[in-house]
Amino acid sequence: MVLADRSVCTGCGACMQACPKQAIRMEEDREGFPTPAISQELCVECGLCQKVCPAIQMPQTRPVSAAYAAQILDREVLKDSTSGGLFTAFSREIFKRGGVCYGCAWDQEYHALVCKAENEEEIKPMRGSKYVWSWAGDTFPEIKSYLEEGRPVLFTGLPCQLAGLRKYLRKDYDNFFSLCFFCGGSPSPFAFHEYLKTLTKKVPLDQLKFNARDKEKYGVGVHITYQTPKGKACDTYLGNAFYYSFYTKVVNRRSCYQCPYRYEHRVEDLTMGDYWGVRQFHDEFDIKAGVSALLVNTEKGRELLDSVRDQLQLSPTEIANIAKANNLTLGEQKKIYPIPAFRDDFFEVLHRKGWKAAERKYLLDKSRLMVLILEKTPPRYRKTLRRMISIVRRKGRNG
Ligand SMILES: Cc1cc2nc3c(=O)[nH]c(=O)nc-3n(C[C@H](O)[C@H](O)[C@H](O)COP(=O)(O)OP(=O)(O)OC[C@H]3O[C@@H](n4cnc5c(N)ncnc54)[C@H](O)[C@@H]3O)c2cc1C
């Protein structure tokens, strides 16, 4: 049996979980992404692995029917959530109905894993974006058995994971709800761990408290925090080397460059994301605290949203306004992100010499360098330095 090509495989694991002969195992590639490998001696050519593979045939998608700006009213939850805290609002409703929720949490070694929660306490570690490819493990059969029992299930995660799960389930259950986000790509777990090694030289992993979207000091935005011997460090998205590699799409899974899930036809019932640029369109929110964009794509999604309205501040919005600043492409045109020409070399250097060497060679372009210099400058000199930089830039432009 031939599985999907590595360039389009998202690593959802549907093939492995569906195989009746356990002939498929997931093997980590050099970039740390699990990829299926088939043992031809065990394979009975039943073809199930191909049937459930979303990279061979995508599950049915649905057009967006409504768009909102949204924020959870619970301020404590909002503080710990990446943007508007929608994930918690929907999870609460599922628990009220006696259901289970699946989301992504770190394990003790900072592997991003899809896991199950049966109450509000258990969803706490799922809050917050982990900007790393996450492993759905063998959750699909478990989800199927809950659905067969009649328990409501909410799956939140990457759209490509959900696509694998939907293909694995092979039917649309009334008690199955899905909530995915606009996804800018999922970075390499190997690269992330190489980066973490630069931090754990000074602070042990179990005390690192790495947070890719800490709102505590500056509110919503991308502020990456972690412990250092001198206290809590706070990087900006350009300043933080790992986030920068994600932002510039250097370390994403290969399938992300031609991702078919970033369009206005969606695989999930509900879509959430950061509502970047919300200030231009909605001044009724406390924007600094984080506002989500929310898309409703199915009747089930609409029904779930109606039942959590009392937990949310909600304003109808235009999908075009959301798309302006987000990973959501409108219209028919398909978009392929170019794979950075140095991507393979980046991983090569990472393997041979570690994160710092790869960062120095490939992630220090001029604009990031400027930001790094500015961030290292004491606040009282920053204004002068900014002025000097702009004079130098202007002179450069004028020849
Ligand atoms: C890899 C990645 C890329 C993203 N790219 C974009 C983007 O380009 N534009 C945008 O608007 N939003 C993006 N998001 C989503 C955004 O960061 C927020 O997660 C979203 O706005 C929801 O915020 P919230 O406050 O409602 O949820 P929170 O309460 O913060 O909950 C986070 C939710 O995301 C899930 N989650 C976190 N990390 C992962 C992971 N690695 N894999 C699977 N599920 C995970 C959790 O299970 C939970 O359901 C991305 C998220 C991730 C993880």
Coordinates of N, CA and C and ligand atoms in Angstrom, one line a residue, residues 81-87 103-104 126-132 134 156-158 161 181-185 213 246 272-274 292 326-327, ligand 1:
S81 N -6.0 33.0 28.4 CA -6.3 32.5 27.0 C -5.5 33.3 26.0
T82 N -5.3 32.8 24.8 CA -4.5 33.4 23.8 C -5.1 34.7 23.3
S83 N -6.3 34.6 22.9 CA -7.0 35.8 22.4 C -8.3 36.0 23.2
G84 N -9.5 35.6 22.7 CA -10.7 36.0 23.4 C -11.3 34.9 24.3
G85 N -10.6 33.8 24.5 CA -11.0 32.7 25.4 C -12.2 31.9 25.0
L86 N -12.4 31.8 23.7 CA -13.6 31.1 23.2 C -13.5 29.6 23.5
F87 N -12.3 29.1 23.4 CA -12.2 27.6 23.7 C -12.8 27.2 25.0
G103 N -8.1 18.8 23.6 CA -7.3 20.0 23.2 C -5.9 19.6 23.4
C104 N -5.0 20.6 23.3 CA -3.6 20.4 23.3 C -2.9 21.0 24.6
M126 N -4.7 23.3 28.7 CA -5.0 23.4 27.2 C -5.0 24.8 26.7
R127 N -5.4 25.7 27.7 CA -5.5 27.2 27.3 C -4.1 27.6 26.8
G128 N -4.1 28.6 25.9 CA -2.8 29.1 25.4 C -2.3 28.4 24.2
S129 N -1.8 29.1 23.2 CA -1.3 28.5 22.0 C 0.1 27.9 22.3
K130 N 0.3 26.7 21.8 CA 1.6 26.1 21.8 C 2.0 26.1 20.3
Y131 N 2.9 27.0 20.0 CA 3.2 27.1 18.5 C 4.2 26.1 18.1
V132 N 3.8 24.8 18.1 CA 4.6 23.7 17.7 C 3.6 22.6 17.2
S134 N 1.5 19.5 17.0 CA 1.1 18.7 18.1 C 0.7 17.3 17.6
T156 N -10.8 20.3 19.7 CA -10.2 21.6 19.3 C -8.8 21.3 18.9
G157 N -8.4 21.9 17.8 CA -7.0 21.7 17.4 C -6.7 22.2 16.0
L158 N -5.7 21.6 15.4 CA -5.3 22.1 14.0 C -6.3 21.6 13.1
Q161 N -5.5 18.2 11.7 CA -5.8 17.1 12.6 C -7.2 16.7 12.6
F181 N -8.6 26.5 14.6 CA -8.2 27.9 14.5 C -7.6 28.2 13.2
F182 N -7.5 29.5 12.9 CA -6.8 29.9 11.7 C -5.4 29.5 12.0
C183 N -4.8 28.7 11.1 CA -3.4 28.2 11.5 C -2.4 28.8 10.5
G184 N -1.4 29.4 11.1 CA -0.3 29.9 10.3 C 0.8 28.9 10.1
G185 N 0.6 27.6 10.4 CA 1.6 26.6 10.2 C 2.0 26.0 11.5
R213 N 2.4 33.2 24.5 CA 1.4 34.4 24.4 C 1.1 34.9 25.8
F246 N 9.1 30.6 13.3 CA 7.7 30.2 13.0 C 7.0 31.3 12.1
M272 N -11.9 29.7 15.2 CA -11.5 30.8 16.1 C -10.1 31.3 15.7
G273 N -9.8 32.5 16.1 CA -8.4 33.0 15.8 C -8.3 34.3 16.5
D274 N -7.1 34.9 16.4 CA -6.8 36.2 16.9 C -7.5 37.2 15.9
S292 N -11.2 37.6 20.0 CA -11.1 36.5 19.0 C -12.0 36.8 17.8
N326 N -5.2 38.0 8.6 CA -5.1 36.7 9.2 C -4.8 35.6 8.2
N327 N -4.6 34.4 8.7 CA -4.3 33.3 7.8 C -5.6 32.7 7.3
Ligands
LIG1 C1 0.4 26.3 15.7 C2 -0.7 27.4 15.8 C3 -0.8 28.4 14.8 C4 -1.7 29.4 14.9 N1 -1.8 30.3 13.9 C5 -2.7 31.3 14.0 C6 -2.8 32.3 13.0 O1 -2.0 32.3 12.0 N2 -3.8 33.2 13.1 C7 -4.7 33.2 14.2 O2 -5.5 34.1 14.2 N3 -4.6 32.3 15.1 C8 -3.6 31.3 15.1 N4 -3.6 30.4 16.0 C9 -4.6 30.4 17.1 C10 -4.5 31.4 18.1 O3 -3.2 31.4 18.6 C11 -5.4 31.0 19.3 O4 -5.2 29.7 19.7 C12 -6.8 31.2 19.0 O5 -7.0 32.6 18.8 C13 -7.7 30.8 20.2 O6 -7.6 31.6 21.3 P1 -8.5 31.4 22.6 O7 -8.2 32.5 23.5 O8 -9.9 31.2 22.2 O9 -8.1 30.0 23.1 P2 -7.2 29.5 24.2 O10 -7.9 29.4 25.5 O11 -5.8 30.2 24.3 O12 -7.0 28.0 23.8 C14 -6.0 27.5 22.8 C15 -6.7 26.5 22.0 O13 -5.7 26.0 21.0 C16 -5.5 24.6 21.2 N5 -4.0 24.5 20.9 C17 -3.0 25.2 21.4 N6 -1.9 24.8 20.9 C18 -2.2 23.8 20.0 C19 -1.4 23.0 19.1 N7 -0.1 23.1 19.0 N8 -2.0 22.1 18.4 C20 -3.4 21.9 18.5 N9 -4.2 22.7 19.2 C21 -3.6 23.6 20.0 C22 -5.8 24.3 22.6 O14 -6.2 23.0 22.7 C23 -7.0 25.2 22.8 O15 -8.1 24.7 22.3 C24 -2.6 29.4 16.0 C25 -2.5 28.4 17.0 C26 -1.5 27.5 16.9 C27 -1.4 26.5 18.0

